[in-house]
Short mmCIF file of C-alpha atoms in Angstrom, two decimals:
data_model
loop_
_atom_site.label_atom_id
_atom_site.label_comp_id
_atom_site.label_asym_id
_atom_site.label_seq_id
_atom_site.Cartn_x
_atom_site.Cartn_y
_atom_site.Cartn_z
CA MET K 13 -87.46 -74.82 -69.05
CA ILE K 14 -89.96 -73.67 -71.68
CA ILE K 15 -93.21 -72.09 -70.52
CA LEU K 16 -95.86 -70.73 -72.88
CA ASN K 17 -98.55 -68.65 -71.26
CA GLY K 18 -101.60 -67.60 -73.27
CA VAL K 19 -99.59 -67.41 -76.46
CA THR K 20 -101.57 -66.10 -79.42
CA LYS K 21 -100.21 -65.38 -82.86
CA LYS K 22 -102.31 -63.41 -85.27
CA TYR K 23 -100.94 -62.67 -88.73
CA PRO K 24 -101.58 -59.37 -90.46
CA SER K 25 -103.80 -61.25 -92.91
CA GLY K 26 -106.17 -61.94 -90.00
CA THR K 27 -105.34 -65.63 -89.67
CA ILE K 28 -105.07 -66.74 -86.07
CA ALA K 29 -102.30 -69.34 -86.18
CA LEU K 30 -102.12 -69.92 -82.43
CA ASN K 31 -104.86 -69.12 -79.97
CA GLY K 32 -104.15 -68.96 -76.25
CA ILE K 33 -101.53 -71.71 -75.98
CA ASN K 34 -100.52 -72.74 -72.44
CA ILE K 35 -97.86 -75.36 -72.09
CA GLU K 36 -94.89 -76.21 -69.94
CA ILE K 37 -91.98 -78.31 -71.20
CA HIS K 38 -89.47 -79.54 -68.65
CA LYS K 39 -85.79 -80.09 -68.97
CA GLY K 40 -84.99 -83.43 -70.58
CA GLU K 41 -88.49 -84.03 -71.90
CA PHE K 42 -89.33 -85.49 -75.33
CA VAL K 43 -92.41 -83.79 -76.73
CA PHE K 44 -94.26 -84.41 -79.99
CA PHE K 45 -96.38 -81.69 -81.51
CA VAL K 46 -98.87 -83.30 -83.82
CA GLY K 47 -101.78 -82.00 -85.81
CA PRO K 48 -102.94 -81.39 -89.36
CA SER K 49 -101.19 -78.90 -91.64
CA GLY K 50 -102.08 -75.38 -90.65
CA ALA K 51 -102.70 -76.33 -87.03
CA GLY K 52 -99.94 -73.99 -85.90
CA LYS K 53 -96.94 -76.31 -85.45
CA SER K 54 -94.63 -74.30 -87.69
CA THR K 55 -95.75 -71.03 -86.15
CA LEU K 56 -94.99 -72.41 -82.71
CA ILE K 57 -91.45 -73.30 -83.77
CA LYS K 58 -90.97 -69.88 -85.35
CA LEU K 59 -92.07 -68.26 -82.10
CA LEU K 60 -89.68 -70.41 -80.04
CA MET K 61 -86.81 -69.43 -82.32
CA ARG K 62 -87.87 -65.81 -82.08
CA GLU K 63 -88.19 -65.61 -85.85
CA GLN K 64 -91.57 -64.14 -85.04
CA VAL K 65 -93.01 -62.55 -81.93
CA ALA K 66 -96.28 -63.61 -80.31
CA THR K 67 -99.16 -61.16 -80.65
CA SER K 68 -100.01 -61.71 -76.99
CA GLY K 69 -98.96 -64.01 -74.17
CA THR K 70 -95.44 -64.81 -73.00
CA ILE K 71 -92.85 -67.40 -73.91
CA MET K 72 -90.25 -68.09 -71.24
CA ILE K 73 -87.13 -70.05 -72.14
CA ASP K 74 -84.66 -70.64 -69.31
CA GLY K 75 -86.49 -68.04 -67.27
CA ILE K 76 -86.22 -65.34 -69.93
CA ASP K 77 -89.25 -63.77 -71.60
CA ILE K 78 -88.01 -64.01 -75.17
CA ALA K 79 -90.24 -61.16 -76.36
CA THR K 80 -88.06 -58.80 -74.31
CA LEU K 81 -84.86 -59.88 -76.06
CA LYS K 82 -83.10 -57.17 -77.97
CA ARG K 83 -82.15 -57.85 -81.56
CA ARG K 84 -78.51 -58.47 -80.69
CA GLN K 85 -79.49 -60.94 -77.94
CA ILE K 86 -81.51 -63.16 -80.26
CA PRO K 87 -78.46 -65.08 -81.55
CA HIS K 88 -77.72 -66.11 -77.99
CA LEU K 89 -81.23 -67.51 -77.62
CA ARG K 90 -80.77 -69.47 -80.84
CA ARG K 91 -77.53 -70.95 -79.58
CA LYS K 92 -79.59 -72.71 -76.92
CA LEU K 93 -81.74 -74.25 -79.62
CA GLY K 94 -80.49 -76.84 -82.09
CA VAL K 95 -82.77 -77.08 -85.11
CA VAL K 96 -83.39 -79.77 -87.69
CA PHE K 97 -85.62 -79.22 -90.71
CA GLN K 98 -87.50 -81.47 -93.07
CA ASP K 99 -85.33 -80.31 -95.98
CA PHE K 100 -81.96 -80.77 -94.15
CA ARG K 101 -80.64 -77.32 -95.22
CA LEU K 102 -77.06 -78.38 -95.79
CA LEU K 103 -74.53 -76.39 -97.78
CA ASN K 104 -73.85 -78.41 -100.91
CA ASN K 105 -70.45 -76.89 -101.61
CA LYS K 106 -69.13 -77.91 -98.20
CA THR K 107 -68.18 -81.37 -96.99
CA VAL K 108 -69.95 -83.12 -94.13
CA PHE K 109 -67.18 -82.05 -91.79
CA GLU K 110 -67.35 -78.43 -92.98
CA ASN K 111 -71.12 -78.33 -92.69
CA VAL K 112 -70.93 -79.32 -89.04
CA ALA K 113 -67.84 -77.21 -88.34
CA PHE K 114 -69.69 -74.23 -89.83
CA ALA K 115 -72.02 -74.14 -86.82
CA MET K 116 -69.01 -74.03 -84.52
CA GLN K 117 -67.26 -71.32 -86.53
CA ILE K 118 -70.35 -69.17 -86.21
CA VAL K 119 -70.20 -69.30 -82.43
CA GLU K 120 -66.45 -68.62 -82.69
CA SER K 121 -65.15 -71.88 -81.31
CA SER K 122 -61.42 -72.36 -81.53
CA LYS K 123 -59.91 -74.50 -84.24
CA ARG K 124 -58.85 -77.02 -81.62
CA GLU K 125 -62.36 -77.38 -80.26
CA ILE K 126 -63.71 -77.80 -83.79
CA VAL K 127 -61.20 -80.49 -84.71
CA ARG K 128 -62.02 -82.36 -81.51
CA GLN K 129 -65.78 -81.94 -81.37
CA VAL K 130 -66.87 -82.44 -84.99
CA PRO K 131 -65.61 -86.06 -85.38
CA ARG K 132 -67.13 -86.91 -82.02
CA VAL K 133 -70.58 -85.74 -83.09
CA LEU K 134 -70.22 -87.31 -86.53
CA SER K 135 -69.51 -90.69 -85.00
CA LEU K 136 -72.45 -90.23 -82.63
CA VAL K 137 -74.77 -89.92 -85.63
CA GLY K 138 -72.96 -92.80 -87.35
CA LEU K 139 -71.18 -90.79 -90.03
CA GLY K 140 -67.63 -91.06 -88.73
CA ASP K 141 -66.45 -92.37 -92.08
CA LYS K 142 -68.27 -89.81 -94.24
CA ALA K 143 -66.60 -86.65 -92.98
CA GLY K 144 -65.07 -85.86 -96.37
CA ALA K 145 -68.18 -86.55 -98.44
CA TYR K 146 -70.37 -83.86 -99.98
CA PRO K 147 -74.14 -83.81 -99.26
CA ALA K 148 -74.95 -84.79 -102.85
CA GLN K 149 -73.04 -88.05 -102.32
CA LEU K 150 -75.19 -88.99 -99.32
CA SER K 151 -78.62 -90.60 -98.99
CA GLY K 152 -81.50 -88.61 -97.51
CA GLY K 153 -81.14 -90.32 -94.16
CA GLU K 154 -77.43 -89.57 -94.05
CA GLN K 155 -78.05 -85.95 -94.94
CA GLN K 156 -80.55 -85.65 -92.13
CA ARG K 157 -77.98 -87.13 -89.78
CA VAL K 158 -75.49 -84.48 -90.86
CA SER K 159 -78.04 -81.80 -90.10
CA LEU K 160 -78.67 -83.46 -86.74
CA ALA K 161 -74.95 -83.42 -86.04
CA ARG K 162 -74.87 -79.73 -86.91
CA ALA K 163 -77.83 -79.07 -84.61
CA ILE K 164 -76.19 -80.67 -81.57
CA VAL K 165 -72.53 -79.88 -82.16
CA ASN K 166 -72.67 -76.81 -79.93
CA ASN K 167 -74.42 -78.82 -77.18
CA PRO K 168 -77.66 -76.86 -77.09
CA PRO K 169 -79.97 -77.75 -74.17
CA ILE K 170 -82.97 -77.89 -76.52
CA LEU K 171 -83.34 -79.61 -79.88
CA ILE K 172 -86.19 -78.60 -82.15
CA ALA K 173 -87.03 -80.92 -85.03
CA ASP K 174 -89.53 -79.72 -87.62
CA GLU K 175 -90.82 -82.78 -89.50
CA PRO K 176 -87.34 -84.34 -89.46
CA THR K 177 -88.57 -87.57 -91.05
CA GLY K 178 -90.91 -85.94 -93.55
CA ASN K 179 -88.65 -86.58 -96.54
CA LEU K 180 -87.40 -90.03 -95.49
CA ASP K 181 -88.55 -93.56 -96.09
CA PRO K 182 -89.82 -95.43 -92.99
CA ASP K 183 -86.61 -97.39 -92.26
CA THR K 184 -84.45 -94.31 -92.46
CA ALA K 185 -86.99 -92.41 -90.41
CA TRP K 186 -86.61 -94.93 -87.62
CA GLU K 187 -82.86 -94.46 -87.59
CA ILE K 188 -83.32 -90.75 -87.14
CA MET K 189 -85.80 -91.37 -84.34
CA LYS K 190 -83.31 -93.66 -82.60
CA LEU K 191 -80.77 -90.87 -82.76
CA LEU K 192 -83.23 -88.31 -81.40
CA LYS K 193 -84.00 -90.66 -78.53
CA GLU K 194 -80.30 -91.11 -77.90
CA ILE K 195 -79.78 -87.36 -77.87
CA ASN K 196 -82.73 -87.04 -75.49
CA HIS K 197 -81.21 -89.63 -73.19
CA ARG K 198 -78.10 -87.51 -72.95
CA GLY K 199 -80.22 -84.83 -71.34
CA THR K 200 -81.27 -82.68 -74.29
CA THR K 201 -84.87 -81.54 -74.37
CA VAL K 202 -86.35 -82.61 -77.72
CA ILE K 203 -89.32 -80.95 -79.33
CA MET K 204 -90.52 -82.55 -82.55
CA ALA K 205 -93.30 -81.47 -84.84
CA THR K 206 -94.52 -84.31 -87.02
CA HIS K 207 -97.22 -85.96 -89.08
CA ALA K 208 -95.77 -89.44 -88.66
CA ARG K 209 -98.48 -91.37 -86.87
CA ASP K 210 -96.53 -94.66 -86.57
CA ILE K 211 -93.54 -92.99 -85.02
CA VAL K 212 -95.59 -91.09 -82.47
CA ASN K 213 -97.58 -94.16 -81.52
CA TYR K 214 -94.48 -96.29 -81.13
CA MET K 215 -92.35 -93.83 -79.16
CA ARG K 216 -94.82 -93.42 -76.30
CA GLN K 217 -93.72 -89.96 -75.35
CA ARG K 218 -95.62 -86.84 -74.42
CA VAL K 219 -97.90 -85.83 -77.31
CA VAL K 220 -99.40 -82.39 -77.66
CA THR K 221 -102.12 -82.16 -80.28
CA LEU K 222 -102.76 -78.88 -82.03
CA GLU K 223 -105.89 -78.14 -84.00
CA LYS K 224 -106.78 -74.78 -85.48
CA GLY K 225 -104.29 -73.02 -83.25
CA ARG K 226 -105.48 -74.59 -79.99
CA ILE K 227 -104.16 -77.43 -77.88
CA THR K 228 -106.85 -80.09 -77.96
CA ARG K 229 -104.94 -82.80 -76.13
CA ASP K 230 -101.77 -83.07 -74.04
CA GLN K 231 -100.93 -86.62 -73.03
CA GLU K 232 -97.99 -88.23 -71.29
CA ARG K 233 -96.94 -91.42 -73.11
CA GLY K 234 -99.61 -90.73 -75.67
CA GLY K 235 -100.43 -91.78 -79.19
CA TYR K 236 -101.17 -89.80 -82.32
CA GLY K 237 -104.89 -89.91 -81.59
CA LEU K 238 -106.11 -87.97 -84.61
CA GLU K 239 -107.95 -89.28 -87.61
CA ASP K 240 -106.07 -88.22 -90.75
CA MET M 19 -65.05 -60.84 -82.58
CA LYS M 20 -61.97 -62.99 -82.72
CA ILE M 21 -59.15 -62.39 -85.19
CA ARG M 22 -59.53 -65.87 -86.62
CA THR M 23 -63.21 -65.23 -87.32
CA PHE M 24 -62.25 -62.01 -89.03
CA GLY M 25 -59.81 -63.90 -91.24
CA LEU M 26 -62.49 -66.42 -92.11
CA GLN M 27 -64.95 -63.68 -93.02
CA PHE M 28 -62.32 -61.75 -94.93
CA LYS M 29 -61.85 -64.78 -97.14
CA GLU M 30 -65.61 -65.00 -97.65
CA GLY M 31 -65.60 -61.36 -98.71
CA LEU M 32 -62.91 -61.97 -101.31
CA ILE M 33 -64.73 -65.06 -102.56
CA GLY M 34 -67.81 -62.87 -102.99
CA LEU M 35 -65.82 -60.38 -105.06
CA TRP M 36 -64.45 -63.11 -107.28
CA ARG M 37 -67.86 -64.73 -107.70
CA ASN M 38 -69.21 -61.51 -109.26
CA ARG M 39 -66.08 -60.51 -111.12
CA VAL M 40 -67.81 -58.40 -113.76
CA MET M 41 -69.84 -56.40 -111.27
CA SER M 42 -66.81 -56.05 -109.04
CA LEU M 43 -64.85 -54.57 -111.94
CA ALA M 44 -67.69 -52.18 -112.70
CA SER M 45 -67.72 -51.12 -109.05
CA ILE M 46 -63.98 -50.61 -108.97
CA GLY M 47 -64.16 -48.62 -112.21
CA SER M 48 -66.83 -46.30 -110.88
CA VAL M 49 -65.07 -45.78 -107.55
CA THR M 50 -61.85 -45.04 -109.41
CA ALA M 51 -63.65 -42.48 -111.58
CA VAL M 52 -65.13 -40.64 -108.57
CA LEU M 53 -61.85 -40.60 -106.74
CA LEU M 54 -59.92 -39.46 -109.79
CA VAL M 55 -62.22 -36.48 -110.27
CA LEU M 56 -61.98 -35.78 -106.57
CA GLY M 57 -58.19 -36.06 -106.67
CA LEU M 58 -57.86 -33.78 -109.69
CA SER M 59 -60.10 -31.16 -108.11
CA LEU M 60 -58.13 -31.32 -104.88
CA VAL M 61 -54.77 -30.99 -106.61
CA LEU M 62 -56.07 -28.09 -108.67
CA ILE M 63 -57.47 -26.28 -105.66
CA VAL M 64 -54.35 -26.87 -103.60
CA ASN M 65 -52.18 -25.46 -106.37
CA VAL M 66 -54.31 -22.44 -107.08
CA ASN M 67 -54.33 -21.68 -103.35
CA SER M 68 -50.58 -22.06 -103.26
CA ILE M 69 -50.14 -19.67 -106.19
CA ALA M 70 -52.52 -17.21 -104.59
CA GLU M 71 -50.48 -17.31 -101.41
CA TYR M 72 -47.29 -16.73 -103.34
CA VAL M 73 -48.73 -13.76 -105.11
CA GLU M 74 -50.11 -12.35 -101.91
CA SER M 75 -46.74 -12.56 -100.22
CA SER M 76 -45.02 -10.55 -102.92
CA VAL M 77 -47.11 -7.56 -102.14
CA GLU M 78 -46.54 -4.38 -103.96
CA ILE M 79 -48.82 -1.71 -105.31
CA LYS M 80 -48.47 -0.54 -108.87
CA VAL M 81 -49.57 3.02 -109.33
CA PHE M 82 -50.03 3.81 -113.02
CA LEU M 83 -49.89 7.46 -113.90
CA ILE M 84 -51.70 9.24 -116.69
CA ASP M 85 -49.51 10.20 -119.64
CA GLU M 86 -50.16 13.93 -119.61
CA LEU M 87 -48.26 14.70 -116.39
CA ASP M 88 -45.07 16.80 -116.34
CA SER M 89 -42.16 15.77 -114.18
CA SER M 90 -43.04 18.05 -111.27
CA GLN M 91 -46.55 16.65 -111.08
CA VAL M 92 -45.05 13.16 -111.08
CA GLU M 93 -42.77 14.12 -108.23
CA THR M 94 -45.66 15.58 -106.27
CA ILE M 95 -47.53 12.34 -106.47
CA GLY M 96 -44.41 10.46 -105.32
CA ALA M 97 -44.08 12.78 -102.35
CA LYS M 98 -47.73 12.38 -101.41
CA ILE M 99 -47.36 8.60 -101.48
CA LYS M 100 -44.29 8.77 -99.26
CA GLN M 101 -46.26 10.73 -96.69
CA LEU M 102 -48.78 7.90 -96.27
CA GLU M 103 -48.42 5.68 -93.27
CA GLY M 104 -46.56 2.38 -93.45
CA ILE M 105 -44.78 2.90 -96.77
CA LYS M 106 -41.61 0.87 -96.95
CA GLU M 107 -40.22 1.69 -100.32
CA ILE M 108 -41.18 3.56 -103.43
CA THR M 109 -39.55 3.40 -106.86
CA PHE M 110 -40.39 5.20 -110.05
CA GLU M 111 -40.59 3.39 -113.34
CA SER M 112 -40.63 5.54 -116.46
CA LYS M 113 -42.38 4.63 -119.71
CA GLU M 114 -39.01 3.72 -121.24
CA GLN M 115 -38.05 1.47 -118.30
CA ALA M 116 -41.44 -0.22 -118.45
CA LEU M 117 -40.93 -0.98 -122.14
CA GLU M 118 -37.42 -2.35 -121.51
CA LYS M 119 -38.74 -4.59 -118.77
CA TYR M 120 -41.54 -5.84 -120.97
CA LYS M 121 -39.07 -6.58 -123.77
CA LYS M 122 -36.99 -8.67 -121.40
CA GLN M 123 -40.02 -10.61 -120.27
CA LEU M 124 -40.94 -11.43 -123.84
CA GLY M 125 -37.40 -12.64 -124.57
CA ASN M 126 -37.13 -13.93 -128.12
CA ASN M 127 -40.46 -12.52 -129.11
CA ASN M 128 -39.48 -8.92 -128.36
CA ASN M 129 -39.67 -7.91 -132.04
CA LEU M 130 -43.41 -7.60 -131.36
CA LEU M 131 -42.60 -4.38 -129.58
CA GLU M 132 -40.60 -2.77 -132.40
CA GLY M 133 -41.75 0.67 -133.36
CA LEU M 134 -43.24 1.34 -129.98
CA GLU M 135 -40.34 3.43 -128.73
CA GLY M 136 -40.57 7.09 -127.85
CA GLU M 137 -43.80 8.80 -128.85
CA ASN M 138 -45.58 5.58 -129.58
CA ASN M 139 -44.85 3.91 -126.26
CA PRO M 140 -48.25 2.70 -124.94
CA LEU M 141 -47.01 1.77 -121.49
CA PRO M 142 -47.67 4.19 -118.67
CA SER M 143 -45.09 5.35 -116.18
CA SER M 144 -45.67 4.12 -112.68
CA TYR M 145 -44.68 4.08 -109.04
CA ILE M 146 -44.02 0.73 -107.43
CA VAL M 147 -44.90 0.96 -103.77
CA LYS M 148 -44.07 -1.58 -101.06
CA VAL M 149 -45.80 -1.42 -97.71
CA GLU M 150 -44.65 -2.56 -94.27
CA ASP M 151 -47.71 -4.64 -93.45
CA PRO M 152 -49.44 -6.68 -96.22
CA ASN M 153 -52.75 -6.34 -94.38
CA THR M 154 -52.87 -2.58 -94.95
CA ILE M 155 -52.27 -2.93 -98.66
CA GLY M 156 -55.93 -2.57 -99.58
CA ASP M 157 -56.34 0.67 -97.61
CA THR M 158 -53.15 2.17 -98.95
CA ALA M 159 -54.06 1.26 -102.53
CA GLY M 160 -57.46 2.85 -102.06
CA LYS M 161 -55.96 6.13 -100.79
CA ILE M 162 -53.47 6.31 -103.65
CA SER M 163 -56.13 5.70 -106.29
CA ALA M 164 -57.87 8.89 -105.10
CA PHE M 165 -54.80 11.05 -105.92
CA GLU M 166 -55.07 13.29 -108.94
CA GLY M 167 -53.03 12.10 -111.92
CA VAL M 168 -53.27 8.42 -110.97
CA GLU M 169 -54.82 6.39 -113.72
CA GLU M 170 -55.07 3.01 -112.05
CA VAL M 171 -53.84 1.18 -108.99
CA THR M 172 -53.32 -2.57 -108.95
CA TYR M 173 -51.94 -4.84 -106.31
CA GLY M 174 -51.57 -8.61 -105.68
CA LYS M 175 -54.99 -8.78 -104.10
CA ASP M 176 -56.72 -8.45 -107.46
CA VAL M 177 -54.89 -11.47 -108.81
CA VAL M 178 -55.46 -13.33 -105.57
CA ASP M 179 -59.18 -12.58 -105.66
CA ARG M 180 -59.44 -13.70 -109.25
CA LEU M 181 -57.57 -16.92 -108.46
CA LEU M 182 -59.72 -17.64 -105.45
CA LYS M 183 -62.82 -17.04 -107.51
CA SER M 184 -61.62 -19.71 -109.93
CA THR M 185 -61.13 -22.24 -107.09
CA TYR M 186 -64.71 -21.49 -106.10
CA MET M 187 -65.85 -22.63 -109.53
CA ILE M 188 -63.64 -25.71 -109.35
CA ARG M 189 -65.18 -26.51 -105.97
CA ILE M 190 -68.76 -26.17 -107.19
CA VAL M 191 -68.34 -28.09 -110.43
CA GLY M 192 -66.12 -30.68 -108.71
CA SER M 193 -68.57 -31.21 -105.85
CA ILE M 194 -71.52 -31.75 -108.17
CA LEU M 195 -69.56 -34.15 -110.36
CA ILE M 196 -68.18 -36.00 -107.34
CA GLY M 197 -71.64 -36.20 -105.76
CA ILE M 198 -73.21 -37.72 -108.87
CA LEU M 199 -70.36 -40.16 -109.43
CA ALA M 200 -70.35 -41.17 -105.76
CA LEU M 201 -74.06 -41.98 -105.90
CA ILE M 202 -73.49 -44.07 -109.01
CA SER M 203 -70.64 -45.96 -107.30
CA ILE M 204 -72.69 -46.61 -104.19
CA PHE M 205 -75.49 -47.92 -106.38
CA ILE M 206 -73.16 -50.23 -108.34
CA ILE M 207 -71.40 -51.48 -105.21
CA SER M 208 -74.66 -52.21 -103.44
CA ASN M 209 -75.86 -54.16 -106.47
CA THR M 210 -72.63 -56.12 -106.61
CA ILE M 211 -73.03 -57.08 -102.99
CA LYS M 212 -76.68 -57.85 -103.52
CA LEU M 213 -75.56 -60.57 -105.94
CA THR M 214 -73.34 -62.13 -103.28
CA VAL M 215 -76.15 -61.94 -100.76
CA ALA M 216 -78.41 -63.76 -103.22
CA ALA M 217 -75.76 -66.40 -103.89
CA ARG M 218 -75.34 -66.99 -100.16
CA ARG M 219 -79.02 -66.81 -99.22
CA LYS M 220 -79.11 -70.38 -97.97
CA GLU M 221 -75.91 -70.00 -96.00
CA ILE M 222 -77.18 -66.81 -94.38
CA ASN M 223 -80.38 -68.57 -93.39
CA ILE M 224 -78.42 -71.38 -91.77
CA MET M 225 -76.18 -68.88 -89.99
CA LYS M 226 -79.26 -67.22 -88.58
CA PHE M 227 -80.78 -70.30 -87.04
CA VAL M 228 -77.47 -71.56 -85.73
CA GLY M 229 -77.18 -68.29 -83.83
CA ALA M 230 -74.76 -66.12 -85.79
CA THR M 231 -74.78 -62.49 -84.71
CA ASP M 232 -75.80 -59.80 -87.19
CA GLY M 233 -72.23 -58.54 -87.19
CA PHE M 234 -70.89 -61.95 -88.07
CA ILE M 235 -73.32 -62.34 -90.99
CA ARG M 236 -72.69 -58.84 -92.29
CA LEU M 237 -68.94 -58.78 -91.98
CA PRO M 238 -68.07 -60.48 -95.31
CA PHE M 239 -70.32 -58.06 -97.16
CA VAL M 240 -68.84 -55.05 -95.43
CA ILE M 241 -65.39 -56.38 -96.29
CA GLU M 242 -66.51 -56.81 -99.89
CA GLY M 243 -67.54 -53.15 -100.11
CA LEU M 244 -64.42 -52.05 -98.27
CA VAL M 245 -62.10 -53.91 -100.63
CA LEU M 246 -63.91 -52.46 -103.67
CA GLY M 247 -63.42 -48.96 -102.25
CA LEU M 248 -59.79 -49.61 -101.38
CA ILE M 249 -58.89 -50.95 -104.80
CA GLY M 250 -60.58 -47.93 -106.38
CA ALA M 251 -58.59 -45.63 -104.10
CA VAL M 252 -55.28 -47.27 -104.90
CA LEU M 253 -55.95 -47.19 -108.65
CA SER M 254 -57.07 -43.56 -108.68
CA SER M 255 -54.11 -42.48 -106.52
CA GLY M 256 -51.74 -44.21 -108.92
CA MET M 257 -53.38 -42.54 -111.92
CA LEU M 258 -53.27 -39.16 -110.24
CA VAL M 259 -49.55 -39.45 -109.48
CA ALA M 260 -48.90 -40.54 -113.07
CA LEU M 261 -50.99 -37.68 -114.49
CA TYR M 262 -49.35 -35.11 -112.25
CA ASN M 263 -45.91 -36.39 -113.17
CA TYR M 264 -46.84 -36.20 -116.83
CA PHE M 265 -48.05 -32.62 -116.37
CA TYR M 266 -44.75 -31.66 -114.74
CA SER M 267 -42.67 -33.24 -117.49
CA ILE M 268 -44.72 -31.61 -120.27
CA MET M 269 -44.56 -28.21 -118.61
CA GLY M 270 -40.84 -28.64 -118.01
CA ARG M 271 -40.19 -29.55 -121.64
CA ASN M 272 -42.27 -26.79 -123.19
CA PHE M 273 -41.67 -23.90 -120.86
CA GLY M 274 -38.28 -24.83 -119.46
CA SER M 275 -36.78 -22.39 -117.04
CA PHE M 276 -39.98 -20.33 -116.91
CA PHE M 277 -41.84 -23.35 -115.52
CA ILE M 278 -39.14 -24.02 -112.97
CA LEU M 279 -39.62 -20.44 -111.83
CA VAL M 280 -43.40 -20.81 -111.64
CA SER M 281 -43.30 -24.26 -110.07
CA SER M 282 -41.76 -22.81 -106.93
CA SER M 283 -45.15 -21.25 -106.30
CA LEU M 284 -46.95 -24.59 -106.83
CA ALA M 285 -47.76 -26.91 -103.96
CA PRO M 286 -44.88 -29.32 -103.21
CA PHE M 287 -45.32 -32.47 -105.28
CA ASN M 288 -44.68 -35.24 -102.74
CA GLN M 289 -46.60 -33.60 -99.93
CA THR M 290 -49.60 -32.93 -102.18
CA MET M 291 -49.69 -36.46 -103.56
CA TYR M 292 -49.36 -37.96 -100.10
CA ASN M 293 -52.20 -35.91 -98.66
CA THR M 294 -54.43 -36.38 -101.67
CA SER M 295 -53.90 -40.14 -101.65
CA LEU M 296 -54.88 -40.26 -97.99
CA VAL M 297 -58.07 -38.36 -98.75
CA LEU M 298 -58.84 -40.68 -101.68
CA LEU M 299 -58.24 -43.72 -99.50
CA ALA M 300 -60.58 -42.43 -96.81
CA VAL M 301 -63.29 -41.47 -99.29
CA GLY M 302 -62.90 -44.79 -101.14
CA VAL M 303 -63.35 -46.76 -97.94
CA PHE M 304 -66.29 -44.56 -97.01
CA ILE M 305 -68.03 -45.11 -100.36
CA GLY M 306 -67.40 -48.86 -100.12
CA ILE M 307 -68.88 -49.12 -96.65
CA ILE M 308 -71.89 -46.96 -97.54
CA GLY M 309 -72.42 -49.17 -100.61
CA SER M 310 -72.46 -52.32 -98.54
CA ALA M 311 -74.58 -50.71 -95.83
CA VAL M 312 -77.19 -49.84 -98.46
CA SER M 313 -77.25 -53.38 -99.79
CA LEU M 314 -77.39 -54.90 -96.30
CA ARG M 315 -80.31 -52.73 -95.33
CA LYS M 316 -82.14 -53.50 -98.53
CA PHE M 317 -81.34 -57.11 -99.21
CA LEU M 318 -80.08 -58.70 -96.01
CA ASN M 319 -82.79 -58.61 -93.43
CA VAL M 320 -81.08 -60.65 -90.74
#
């Protein structure tokens, strides 16, 4: 489903953020990307989302070399990718329902679909009763669940989570992880970049370790494996 | 893009306008100013052209004779004119007739001409010549002016040329003024929209990663510029109609029947206003869209 072949990203400043990355991620997999800050995790996500283009090497998603995408085709790539960020990125002047519905309006879903789908996803993330609340009235964990709901509301085949638990306390973090696992069980490929050693060790999923722009370890059912 | 999406984005555009009310007003003001100047220039040019056409259609050549001619010499000249090709009609106007005519034109102010009768009459006698084909009028006038005893030859063309020269000036001055004002409006509009872009930065970012197309993201801002241009166009059209009406009523009051006479040579009111408003609308929309395009290129790198 996702194949990276010799992917290198060099910034104009001369920094080599990624150096010859080869990796294959299959449909329905759950993959952790771990590694110290500056190892290239964020760059990798930016490349997958086609926010940036690799200096060399190819990235294939669903059989398409995403470097060849024209500007107007990029939105259609992004519709295949749900994204969750560390800082939630919710719109504070919109309710929970509106925040999630927003993602559906953007892809021009009908009003009927929106009214049907949004409550379904909200109850999946356990916020069925908070549809009318504003983000400021929610806890951090709840806000992250809203952003998770927004990421999956259009049923993307791939979910990318960039440090989704970074701003949450451990208990809340576990709730988010349970949800990610649930989403993964429904067939969505989940890619998660994280620092959270405990979570990675507990989940026993595939772990790809990045250091200084290179993959130093790629383990099925692995652990965090790095000294902090 | 679906209609419903358009409605949604239209609302966003209006919200953007309201959010930056002060800048929106400044934008509307500047667009209105450009379009008003444009409208005034257009109306002026249209009218001068219309007058020029009127004058051109009433083509006749006035052949002024020098004072020292005796009646046989005058007749000779008349005969020579008649022999030219394409002459339709020729009438003689004596010095006395010319004075009478002038007195009538002056109406109540004809006491200005007292004491100018007889020996003191400054007006020349003349032949008034009409030709078959207006296009030959220049040639014919040229031939007549070469005749001995002819002091001066004038015909509608002179007036027409002078009028057209004045529209040329209106065009130049108008274009420069319109150009400068249009640039100012585009600048103000793009800055207004820039504020909305800044206010919606976060939203735009979210739209991008959820997979909104460029068109979808840009639409509200284009609408914002469009609405600014439209409002400016409507305001300036309204002002132009009011000003033109005012001009008519003032002219009517002060010059009465004379103005009614002249106004028949002016461009028809309704037709002119309709056409001018359409032009203003188009230009307003154009300025608005250019304004938003500038801001999108500069500030909204989606």
